[in-house]
mmCIF file of C-alpha atoms and ligand atoms in Angstrom:
data_model
loop_
_atom_site.group_PDB
_atom_site.id
_atom_site.type_symbol
_atom_site.label_atom_id
_atom_site.label_comp_id
_atom_site.label_asym_id
_atom_site.label_seq_id
_atom_site.Cartn_x
_atom_site.Cartn_y
_atom_site.Cartn_z
ATOM 1 C CA UNK A 1 100.512 117.724 68.632
ATOM 2 C CA UNK A 2 101.724 114.824 70.731
ATOM 3 C CA UNK A 3 99.408 113.646 73.489
ATOM 4 C CA UNK A 4 101.230 111.474 76.032
ATOM 5 C CA UNK A 5 99.045 111.857 79.125
ATOM 6 C CA UNK A 6 96.989 108.705 78.738
ATOM 7 C CA UNK A 7 96.922 108.003 82.478
ATOM 8 C CA UNK A 8 94.928 111.253 82.834
ATOM 9 C CA UNK A 9 92.492 110.304 80.100
ATOM 10 C CA UNK A 10 92.426 108.718 76.655
ATOM 11 C CA UNK A 11 91.016 109.682 73.297
ATOM 12 C CA UNK A 12 87.675 107.980 72.675
ATOM 13 C CA UNK A 13 87.661 105.000 70.301
ATOM 14 C CA UNK A 14 85.896 105.834 66.977
ATOM 15 C CA UNK A 15 83.612 102.782 67.110
ATOM 16 C CA UNK A 16 82.659 103.536 70.724
ATOM 17 C CA UNK A 17 81.899 107.160 69.847
ATOM 18 C CA UNK A 18 79.813 106.239 66.804
ATOM 19 C CA UNK A 19 77.874 103.665 68.803
ATOM 20 C CA UNK A 20 77.201 106.158 71.572
ATOM 21 C CA UNK A 21 75.913 108.813 69.150
ATOM 22 C CA UNK A 22 73.768 106.279 67.315
ATOM 23 C CA UNK A 23 72.216 104.958 70.520
ATOM 24 C CA UNK A 24 71.674 108.442 71.920
ATOM 25 C CA UNK A 25 69.798 109.398 68.734
ATOM 26 C CA UNK A 26 67.847 106.232 68.043
ATOM 27 C CA UNK A 27 67.036 104.761 71.428
ATOM 28 C CA UNK A 28 65.846 107.717 73.438
ATOM 29 C CA UNK A 29 63.264 105.820 75.505
ATOM 30 C CA UNK A 30 63.733 105.190 79.191
ATOM 31 C CA UNK A 31 65.342 101.757 79.704
ATOM 32 C CA UNK A 32 62.935 101.045 82.592
ATOM 33 C CA UNK A 33 59.697 101.612 80.639
ATOM 34 C CA UNK A 34 57.675 98.518 79.864
ATOM 35 C CA UNK A 35 56.652 99.305 76.246
ATOM 36 C CA UNK A 36 58.369 97.779 73.257
ATOM 37 C CA UNK A 37 60.433 100.893 72.535
ATOM 38 C CA UNK A 38 62.455 100.116 75.645
ATOM 39 C CA UNK A 39 63.009 96.430 75.006
ATOM 40 C CA UNK A 40 66.084 96.792 72.744
ATOM 41 C CA UNK A 41 67.561 99.183 75.300
ATOM 42 C CA UNK A 42 67.214 96.644 78.092
ATOM 43 C CA UNK A 43 68.817 94.093 75.796
ATOM 44 C CA UNK A 44 71.764 96.419 75.091
ATOM 45 C CA UNK A 45 72.189 97.052 78.831
ATOM 46 C CA UNK A 46 72.190 93.333 79.599
ATOM 47 C CA UNK A 47 74.601 92.555 76.782
ATOM 48 C CA UNK A 48 76.951 95.335 77.908
ATOM 49 C CA UNK A 49 76.946 93.964 81.449
ATOM 50 C CA UNK A 50 77.705 90.468 80.101
ATOM 51 C CA UNK A 51 80.556 91.726 77.905
ATOM 52 C CA UNK A 52 82.167 93.650 80.771
ATOM 53 C CA UNK A 53 81.802 90.713 83.143
ATOM 54 C CA UNK A 54 83.410 88.366 80.585
ATOM 55 C CA UNK A 55 86.459 90.664 80.233
ATOM 56 C CA UNK A 56 87.321 90.263 83.942
ATOM 57 C CA UNK A 57 85.881 86.759 84.500
ATOM 58 C CA UNK A 58 83.011 88.007 86.657
ATOM 59 C CA UNK A 59 79.313 87.211 86.500
ATOM 60 C CA UNK A 60 76.980 89.831 84.982
ATOM 61 C CA UNK A 61 75.107 90.389 88.264
ATOM 62 C CA UNK A 62 78.465 91.289 89.868
ATOM 63 C CA UNK A 63 78.883 94.385 87.632
ATOM 64 C CA UNK A 64 77.383 97.700 88.818
ATOM 65 C CA UNK A 65 77.529 100.687 86.482
ATOM 66 C CA UNK A 66 78.775 103.920 88.085
ATOM 67 C CA UNK A 67 79.841 107.382 86.945
ATOM 68 C CA UNK A 68 83.534 106.389 87.009
ATOM 69 C CA UNK A 69 86.477 105.519 89.207
ATOM 70 C CA UNK A 70 85.814 108.109 91.900
ATOM 71 C CA UNK A 71 82.277 106.890 92.501
ATOM 72 C CA UNK A 72 83.285 103.228 92.390
ATOM 73 C CA UNK A 73 85.985 103.807 95.008
ATOM 74 C CA UNK A 74 83.686 105.870 97.254
ATOM 75 C CA UNK A 75 80.954 103.246 97.021
ATOM 76 C CA UNK A 76 83.220 100.274 97.728
ATOM 77 C CA UNK A 77 84.944 101.846 100.709
ATOM 78 C CA UNK A 78 82.019 103.632 102.341
ATOM 79 C CA UNK A 79 79.845 100.507 102.047
ATOM 80 C CA UNK A 80 82.177 98.645 104.389
ATOM 81 C CA UNK A 81 83.655 101.485 106.438
ATOM 82 C CA UNK A 82 83.382 100.023 109.902
ATOM 83 C CA UNK A 83 85.856 100.140 112.791
ATOM 84 C CA UNK A 84 89.100 99.954 110.745
ATOM 85 C CA UNK A 85 90.074 100.322 107.083
ATOM 86 C CA UNK A 86 93.511 99.515 105.739
ATOM 87 C CA UNK A 87 94.804 101.197 102.612
ATOM 88 C CA UNK A 88 98.154 102.370 101.253
ATOM 89 C CA UNK A 89 99.890 105.744 101.381
ATOM 90 C CA UNK A 90 99.938 106.069 97.578
ATOM 91 C CA UNK A 91 96.272 105.633 96.687
ATOM 92 C CA UNK A 92 94.308 107.972 94.431
ATOM 93 C CA UNK A 93 92.609 110.821 96.310
ATOM 94 C CA UNK A 94 89.210 109.187 95.815
ATOM 95 C CA UNK A 95 90.379 106.320 98.040
ATOM 96 C CA UNK A 96 92.383 108.397 100.514
ATOM 97 C CA UNK A 97 89.588 110.925 100.984
ATOM 98 C CA UNK A 98 86.939 108.181 101.314
ATOM 99 C CA UNK A 99 89.039 106.702 104.128
ATOM 100 C CA UNK A 100 89.411 110.131 105.747
ATOM 101 C CA UNK A 101 85.633 110.623 105.453
ATOM 102 C CA UNK A 102 85.131 107.295 107.233
ATOM 103 C CA UNK A 103 87.560 108.445 109.901
ATOM 104 C CA UNK A 104 85.867 111.833 110.367
ATOM 105 C CA UNK A 105 82.206 110.861 110.093
ATOM 106 C CA UNK A 106 81.820 107.102 110.500
ATOM 107 C CA UNK A 107 83.863 106.496 113.680
ATOM 108 C CA UNK A 108 86.299 104.368 111.763
ATOM 109 C CA UNK A 109 90.099 104.363 111.940
ATOM 110 C CA UNK A 110 92.207 104.291 108.793
ATOM 111 C CA UNK A 111 95.637 102.656 108.530
ATOM 112 C CA UNK A 112 97.817 103.920 105.662
ATOM 113 C CA UNK A 113 100.459 101.328 104.790
ATOM 114 C CA UNK A 114 103.866 102.679 103.724
ATOM 115 C CA UNK A 115 105.478 101.627 100.444
ATOM 116 C CA UNK A 116 109.081 100.889 99.465
ATOM 117 C CA UNK A 117 111.158 103.121 97.168
ATOM 118 C CA UNK A 118 109.476 101.601 94.110
ATOM 119 C CA UNK A 119 105.981 102.266 95.460
ATOM 120 C CA UNK A 120 105.201 98.626 96.325
ATOM 121 C CA UNK A 121 103.067 97.514 99.267
ATOM 122 C CA UNK A 122 104.642 94.557 101.043
ATOM 123 C CA UNK A 123 102.114 91.732 101.723
ATOM 124 C CA UNK A 124 104.007 90.846 104.951
ATOM 125 C CA UNK A 125 103.512 94.383 106.132
ATOM 126 C CA UNK A 126 99.800 94.150 105.387
ATOM 127 C CA UNK A 127 99.696 90.893 107.372
ATOM 128 C CA UNK A 128 101.328 92.588 110.390
ATOM 129 C CA UNK A 129 98.912 95.529 110.284
ATOM 130 C CA UNK A 130 95.592 93.686 110.103
ATOM 131 C CA UNK A 131 93.595 94.265 113.267
ATOM 132 C CA UNK A 132 90.818 92.002 114.549
ATOM 133 C CA UNK A 133 88.397 94.866 113.890
ATOM 134 C CA UNK A 134 89.638 95.594 110.330
ATOM 135 C CA UNK A 135 86.694 95.319 107.951
ATOM 136 C CA UNK A 136 88.056 96.261 104.540
ATOM 137 C CA UNK A 137 91.454 96.511 102.844
ATOM 138 C CA UNK A 138 91.846 98.648 99.729
ATOM 139 C CA UNK A 139 95.067 98.641 97.705
ATOM 140 C CA UNK A 140 95.273 99.981 94.162
ATOM 141 C CA UNK A 141 96.190 97.658 91.286
ATOM 142 C CA UNK A 142 98.538 100.083 89.540
ATOM 143 C CA UNK A 143 99.566 103.532 90.658
ATOM 144 C CA UNK A 144 98.446 106.502 88.575
ATOM 145 C CA UNK A 145 101.606 108.576 89.125
ATOM 146 C CA UNK A 146 104.440 106.086 88.850
ATOM 147 C CA UNK A 147 102.721 103.053 87.294
ATOM 148 C CA UNK A 148 103.881 100.552 89.953
ATOM 149 C CA UNK A 149 101.845 97.334 89.821
ATOM 150 C CA UNK A 150 101.007 95.902 93.239
ATOM 151 C CA UNK A 151 101.166 92.183 94.131
ATOM 152 C CA UNK A 152 97.354 92.122 94.190
ATOM 153 C CA UNK A 153 96.934 88.340 94.285
ATOM 154 C CA UNK A 154 99.223 88.048 97.325
ATOM 155 C CA UNK A 155 97.608 91.007 99.091
ATOM 156 C CA UNK A 156 94.135 89.558 98.453
ATOM 157 C CA UNK A 157 95.317 86.189 99.795
ATOM 158 C CA UNK A 158 96.481 87.834 103.031
ATOM 159 C CA UNK A 159 93.129 89.632 103.354
ATOM 160 C CA UNK A 160 91.211 86.438 102.664
ATOM 161 C CA UNK A 161 93.227 84.419 105.188
ATOM 162 C CA UNK A 162 92.041 86.894 107.850
ATOM 163 C CA UNK A 163 88.452 86.950 106.567
ATOM 164 C CA UNK A 164 88.695 90.600 105.463
ATOM 165 C CA UNK A 165 87.118 92.229 102.412
ATOM 166 C CA UNK A 166 89.616 93.171 99.690
ATOM 167 C CA UNK A 167 88.992 96.016 97.241
ATOM 168 C CA UNK A 168 91.305 97.185 94.480
ATOM 169 C CA UNK A 169 91.199 100.423 92.515
ATOM 170 C CA UNK A 170 92.034 99.035 89.070
ATOM 171 C CA UNK A 171 91.357 102.281 87.173
ATOM 172 C CA UNK A 172 94.904 102.353 85.723
ATOM 173 C CA UNK A 173 95.178 98.601 85.265
ATOM 174 C CA UNK A 174 92.070 97.647 83.279
ATOM 175 C CA UNK A 175 92.987 96.963 79.623
ATOM 176 C CA UNK A 176 96.723 97.142 80.442
ATOM 177 C CA UNK A 177 97.071 94.029 82.605
ATOM 178 C CA UNK A 178 94.973 90.853 82.198
ATOM 179 C CA UNK A 179 92.409 90.808 85.027
ATOM 180 C CA UNK A 180 90.644 87.705 86.316
ATOM 181 C CA UNK A 181 88.804 88.643 89.502
ATOM 182 C CA UNK A 182 88.252 85.030 90.514
ATOM 183 C CA UNK A 183 91.902 84.062 90.105
ATOM 184 C CA UNK A 184 93.063 87.219 91.894
ATOM 185 C CA UNK A 185 90.641 86.627 94.755
ATOM 186 C CA UNK A 186 89.511 90.256 94.959
ATOM 187 C CA UNK A 187 86.063 91.031 96.395
ATOM 188 C CA UNK A 188 85.603 94.406 94.715
ATOM 189 C CA UNK A 189 87.310 96.174 91.805
ATOM 190 C CA UNK A 190 86.858 99.718 90.468
ATOM 191 C CA UNK A 191 87.199 100.760 86.827
ATOM 192 C CA UNK A 192 86.785 103.957 84.824
ATOM 193 C CA UNK A 193 85.872 104.012 81.130
ATOM 194 C CA UNK A 194 87.735 107.153 80.067
ATOM 195 C CA UNK A 195 91.046 105.446 80.873
ATOM 196 C CA UNK A 196 90.452 102.835 78.159
ATOM 197 C CA UNK A 197 89.284 104.869 75.135
ATOM 198 C CA UNK A 198 85.660 105.017 76.228
ATOM 199 C CA UNK A 199 83.551 108.047 77.239
ATOM 200 C CA UNK A 200 84.012 110.091 80.390
ATOM 201 C CA UNK A 201 81.552 109.950 83.299
ATOM 202 C CA UNK A 202 80.996 106.207 83.181
ATOM 203 C CA UNK A 203 82.652 103.248 84.902
ATOM 204 C CA UNK A 204 81.844 100.159 86.890
ATOM 205 C CA UNK A 205 82.339 98.453 90.196
ATOM 206 C CA UNK A 206 82.759 94.694 90.358
ATOM 207 C CA UNK A 207 81.331 93.301 93.584
ATOM 208 C CA UNK A 208 81.543 89.602 94.392
ATOM 209 C CA UNK A 209 78.079 88.092 94.718
ATOM 210 C CA UNK A 210 79.067 86.987 98.246
ATOM 211 C CA UNK A 211 79.071 90.598 99.439
ATOM 212 C CA UNK A 212 76.065 92.657 100.390
ATOM 213 C CA UNK A 213 76.771 96.096 98.997
ATOM 214 C CA UNK A 214 74.946 99.055 100.570
ATOM 215 C CA UNK A 215 72.862 101.073 98.021
ATOM 216 C CA UNK A 216 74.713 104.185 96.932
ATOM 217 C CA UNK A 217 71.858 106.216 95.457
ATOM 218 C CA UNK A 218 68.365 105.670 96.784
ATOM 219 C CA UNK A 219 65.452 105.914 94.388
ATOM 220 C CA UNK A 220 64.237 103.557 91.657
ATOM 221 C CA UNK A 221 65.218 99.928 91.205
ATOM 222 C CA UNK A 222 68.078 100.360 88.708
ATOM 223 C CA UNK A 223 71.306 98.415 89.173
ATOM 224 C CA UNK A 224 69.675 95.672 91.234
ATOM 225 C CA UNK A 225 68.195 98.401 93.506
ATOM 226 C CA UNK A 226 71.711 99.401 94.576
ATOM 227 C CA UNK A 227 72.237 102.515 92.441
ATOM 228 C CA UNK A 228 69.091 104.317 91.492
ATOM 229 C CA UNK A 229 68.848 106.655 88.502
ATOM 230 C CA UNK A 230 68.129 106.274 84.784
ATOM 231 C CA UNK A 231 71.064 104.467 83.231
ATOM 232 C CA UNK A 232 73.412 106.291 80.850
ATOM 233 C CA UNK A 233 73.089 103.357 78.517
ATOM 234 C CA UNK A 234 74.696 104.875 75.354
ATOM 235 C CA UNK A 235 77.851 105.451 77.428
ATOM 236 C CA UNK A 236 77.537 102.006 79.039
ATOM 237 C CA UNK A 237 77.352 100.336 75.619
ATOM 238 C CA UNK A 238 80.327 102.387 74.383
ATOM 239 C CA UNK A 239 82.290 101.397 77.499
ATOM 240 C CA UNK A 240 81.559 97.707 76.911
ATOM 241 C CA UNK A 241 82.647 97.983 73.275
ATOM 242 C CA UNK A 242 85.913 99.802 74.065
ATOM 243 C CA UNK A 243 86.717 97.410 76.916
ATOM 244 C CA UNK A 244 86.173 94.361 74.733
ATOM 245 C CA UNK A 245 88.230 95.857 71.897
ATOM 246 C CA UNK A 246 91.148 96.962 74.085
ATOM 247 C CA UNK A 247 91.227 93.675 76.012
ATOM 248 C CA UNK A 248 91.286 91.732 72.735
ATOM 249 C CA UNK A 249 94.255 93.857 71.574
ATOM 250 C CA UNK A 250 95.953 94.116 74.977
ATOM 251 C CA UNK A 251 99.119 92.269 73.930
ATOM 252 C CA UNK A 252 99.803 94.345 70.820
ATOM 253 C CA UNK A 253 98.912 97.684 72.493
ATOM 254 C CA UNK A 254 101.081 96.763 75.430
ATOM 255 C CA UNK A 255 104.054 95.955 73.174
ATOM 256 C CA UNK A 256 103.517 99.219 71.309
ATOM 257 C CA UNK A 257 103.455 101.455 74.397
ATOM 258 C CA UNK A 258 106.340 99.678 76.103
ATOM 259 C CA UNK A 259 108.451 100.117 72.949
ATOM 260 C CA UNK A 260 107.646 103.855 73.008
ATOM 261 C CA UNK A 261 108.635 104.010 76.700
ATOM 262 C CA UNK A 262 111.887 102.118 76.056
ATOM 263 C CA UNK A 263 112.834 104.378 73.160
ATOM 264 C CA UNK A 264 112.217 107.530 75.165
ATOM 265 C CA UNK A 265 114.451 106.261 77.986
ATOM 266 C CA UNK A 266 117.223 105.170 75.602
ATOM 267 C CA UNK A 267 117.136 108.511 73.831
ATOM 268 C CA UNK A 268 117.405 110.456 77.113
ATOM 269 C CA UNK A 269 120.400 108.312 78.071
ATOM 270 C CA UNK A 270 122.025 108.874 74.659
ATOM 271 C CA UNK A 271 121.493 112.602 75.200
ATOM 272 C CA UNK A 272 123.326 112.354 78.581
ATOM 273 C CA UNK A 273 120.363 113.521 80.634
ATOM 274 C CA UNK A 274 120.541 112.977 84.410
ATOM 275 C CA UNK A 275 117.237 111.454 85.551
ATOM 276 C CA UNK A 276 115.630 108.797 87.726
ATOM 277 C CA UNK A 277 112.980 106.451 86.353
ATOM 278 C CA UNK A 278 110.548 105.961 89.235
ATOM 279 C CA UNK A 279 108.522 102.865 90.047
ATOM 280 C CA UNK A 280 110.941 99.945 89.529
ATOM 281 C CA UNK A 281 110.634 97.138 86.991
ATOM 282 C CA UNK A 282 107.088 96.031 87.676
ATOM 283 C CA UNK A 283 105.300 98.955 86.067
ATOM 284 C CA UNK A 284 102.488 99.590 83.621
ATOM 285 C CA UNK A 285 103.922 99.118 80.123
ATOM 286 C CA UNK A 286 103.692 102.650 78.688
ATOM 287 C CA UNK A 287 104.023 104.523 81.951
ATOM 288 C CA UNK A 288 107.071 106.696 82.743
ATOM 289 C CA UNK A 289 107.562 108.828 85.823
ATOM 290 C CA UNK A 290 110.830 110.680 85.303
ATOM 291 C CA UNK A 291 112.602 112.893 87.835
ATOM 292 C CA UNK A 292 115.189 115.359 86.530
ATOM 293 C CA UNK A 293 117.883 116.706 88.835
ATOM 294 C CA UNK A 294 117.584 120.312 90.043
ATOM 295 C CA UNK A 295 114.687 121.176 87.774
ATOM 296 C CA UNK A 296 111.010 121.632 88.315
ATOM 297 C CA UNK A 297 108.396 119.496 86.600
ATOM 298 C CA UNK A 298 105.981 122.370 86.151
ATOM 299 C CA UNK A 299 108.527 124.290 84.032
ATOM 300 C CA UNK A 300 109.205 121.242 81.862
ATOM 301 C CA UNK A 301 105.446 120.700 81.429
ATOM 302 C CA UNK A 302 104.829 124.299 80.326
ATOM 303 C CA UNK A 303 107.770 124.316 77.938
ATOM 304 C CA UNK A 304 106.575 121.050 76.397
ATOM 305 C CA UNK A 305 103.101 122.570 76.168
ATOM 306 C CA UNK A 306 104.579 125.395 74.042
ATOM 307 C CA UNK A 307 105.798 122.685 71.665
ATOM 308 C CA UNK A 308 102.296 121.078 71.626
ATOM 309 C CA UNK A 309 103.499 118.096 73.633
ATOM 310 C CA UNK A 310 101.155 117.108 76.461
ATOM 311 C CA UNK A 311 102.401 115.265 79.553
ATOM 312 C CA UNK A 312 101.782 115.840 83.248
ATOM 313 C CA UNK A 313 103.815 116.534 86.372
ATOM 314 C CA UNK A 314 104.391 114.401 89.399
ATOM 315 C CA UNK A 315 103.901 117.319 91.739
ATOM 316 C CA UNK A 316 100.983 119.710 91.778
ATOM 317 C CA UNK A 317 101.862 123.371 91.511
ATOM 318 C CA UNK A 318 99.775 125.344 93.949
ATOM 319 C CA UNK A 319 99.848 129.143 93.718
ATOM 320 C CA UNK A 320 103.488 129.108 92.690
ATOM 321 C CA UNK A 321 104.469 126.684 95.461
ATOM 322 C CA UNK A 322 105.652 123.278 94.344
ATOM 323 C CA UNK A 323 103.858 120.709 96.470
ATOM 324 C CA UNK A 324 105.401 117.280 96.264
ATOM 325 C CA UNK A 325 102.776 114.621 95.612
ATOM 326 C CA UNK A 326 101.916 112.198 98.421
ATOM 327 C CA UNK A 327 103.027 109.333 96.156
ATOM 328 C CA UNK A 328 106.544 110.640 95.486
ATOM 329 C CA UNK A 329 106.852 111.614 99.152
ATOM 330 C CA UNK A 330 105.884 108.105 100.284
ATOM 331 C CA UNK A 331 108.469 106.644 97.878
ATOM 332 C CA UNK A 332 111.253 108.897 99.226
ATOM 333 C CA UNK A 333 112.446 110.128 95.837
ATOM 334 C CA UNK A 334 115.760 112.016 96.447
ATOM 335 C CA UNK A 335 115.131 115.699 97.231
ATOM 336 C CA UNK A 336 117.233 117.107 94.402
ATOM 337 C CA UNK A 337 115.193 115.094 91.861
ATOM 338 C CA UNK A 338 111.660 114.986 93.233
ATOM 339 C CA UNK A 339 110.555 118.500 92.174
ATOM 340 C CA UNK A 340 111.654 117.800 88.620
ATOM 341 C CA UNK A 341 109.203 114.971 88.069
ATOM 342 C CA UNK A 342 107.070 114.590 84.963
ATOM 343 C CA UNK A 343 104.777 111.737 83.911
ATOM 344 C CA UNK A 344 104.716 110.530 80.309
ATOM 345 C CA UNK A 345 102.055 107.919 79.629
ATOM 346 C CA UNK A 346 101.798 106.425 76.164
ATOM 347 C CA UNK A 347 98.558 105.173 74.678
ATOM 348 C CA UNK A 348 97.564 103.058 71.705
ATOM 349 C CA UNK A 349 97.695 106.074 69.333
ATOM 350 C CA UNK A 350 101.313 107.004 70.117
ATOM 351 C CA UNK A 351 104.226 106.188 67.831
ATOM 352 C CA UNK A 352 107.984 105.673 68.144
ATOM 353 C CA UNK A 353 108.377 109.047 66.474
ATOM 354 C CA UNK A 354 106.384 110.611 69.353
ATOM 355 C CA UNK A 355 108.726 109.008 71.893
ATOM 356 C CA UNK A 356 111.837 110.315 70.105
ATOM 357 C CA UNK A 357 110.359 113.795 69.733
ATOM 358 C CA UNK A 358 109.421 113.958 73.438
ATOM 359 C CA UNK A 359 112.930 112.852 74.480
ATOM 360 C CA UNK A 360 114.554 115.447 72.213
ATOM 361 C CA UNK A 361 112.205 118.198 73.383
ATOM 362 C CA UNK A 362 112.977 117.401 77.051
ATOM 363 C CA UNK A 363 116.699 117.383 76.253
ATOM 364 C CA UNK A 364 116.490 120.827 74.633
ATOM 365 C CA UNK A 365 114.526 122.237 77.586
ATOM 366 C CA UNK A 366 116.938 120.868 80.168
ATOM 367 C CA UNK A 367 120.027 121.959 78.247
ATOM 368 C CA UNK A 368 118.719 125.508 77.968
HETATM 369 N N1 PLP B 401 91.715 105.910 90.642
HETATM 370 C C1 PLP B 401 92.817 106.094 89.916
HETATM 371 C C2 PLP B 401 94.006 105.230 90.160
HETATM 372 C C3 PLP B 401 92.852 107.087 88.934
HETATM 373 O O1 PLP B 401 93.964 107.272 88.218
HETATM 374 C C4 PLP B 401 91.693 107.890 88.729
HETATM 375 C C5 PLP B 401 91.708 108.993 87.743
HETATM 376 O O2 PLP B 401 92.714 109.569 87.440
HETATM 377 C C6 PLP B 401 90.547 107.640 89.510
HETATM 378 C C7 PLP B 401 90.598 106.649 90.451
HETATM 379 C C8 PLP B 401 89.292 108.444 89.314
HETATM 380 O O3 PLP B 401 88.616 108.021 88.166
HETATM 381 P P1 PLP B 401 87.492 108.974 87.480
HETATM 382 O O4 PLP B 401 88.216 110.043 86.760
HETATM 383 O O5 PLP B 401 86.743 108.058 86.563
HETATM 384 O O6 PLP B 401 86.620 109.471 88.584
#
């Protein structure tokens, strides 16, 4: 089989999996207990927090463990949902729906910034839309459908110059793009472990020590009394290991996946296939959103599935009705192409052979 849906999730790293199993078996005590059985667990938790912080140039006390990207985004946004929130039209649903929640239940207005045809948010446009009452601005680092990378440093600068809090959903960016939270000037950043070869159901939220985050879960004193509940420390340790490993190998993985992406595109062109590559030049390295003229993405996906090739679509199929995704809509992809969108996202386990096989399989499907 060929798995090329790494933006949806990734295969767990062997070392991370082995570590998680080992810790789950050996260190079963509660990390919060005061007897000696718990001491190594506390040490592992602290070391994991330090490792994660070092990967993004944060301080350990600025890292809060969560259950993943969705929780991190909800926490960041709802903590500061007052009066007005600014976000973009192409965010992940966990950001969009958190903003709509704030609008419906917290007496807050939400401004959704448009994007250009490549899916980029213009910092000048952000500047023009900041209101005196705006509290928080949330713009994703890299888009999950088309891979567009936002000018995060510039957007954060605009937010900072107006004294506003800046959050970025970096779920698709972590381990693909070097991240230095201090250099970028972001106040909060969300990450999800299963996107970088670590287990599912675990992630983290970076929060600058200058911000006073509202507790998300009330209960015990875990996570600096901000997120109560016994820590999933085997998964936390596995996340720290996978993050460290993937960040250390970022350059070579990035070259590998971008070569796969380039080969797939070249092969489609050689095969005379009519398609649009969405998202412009500034995209995640192994990320391809392809729109094929007068076709539907769902059909391509199912036919690839029959060949044991796994990709995803750019439009969700709902009870037989093709619903164009909010991202592709916001980017104004031409109507005769938009329904025929698929997303191919390469990961560190893919090969050039995979890329060629996917291109040839798509060609066969379209020519039939
Ligand atoms: N944000 C983005 C950009 C994503 O791509 C995803 C998952 O696809 C999430 C947030 C949600 O992350 P999780 O699956 O860890 O809840």
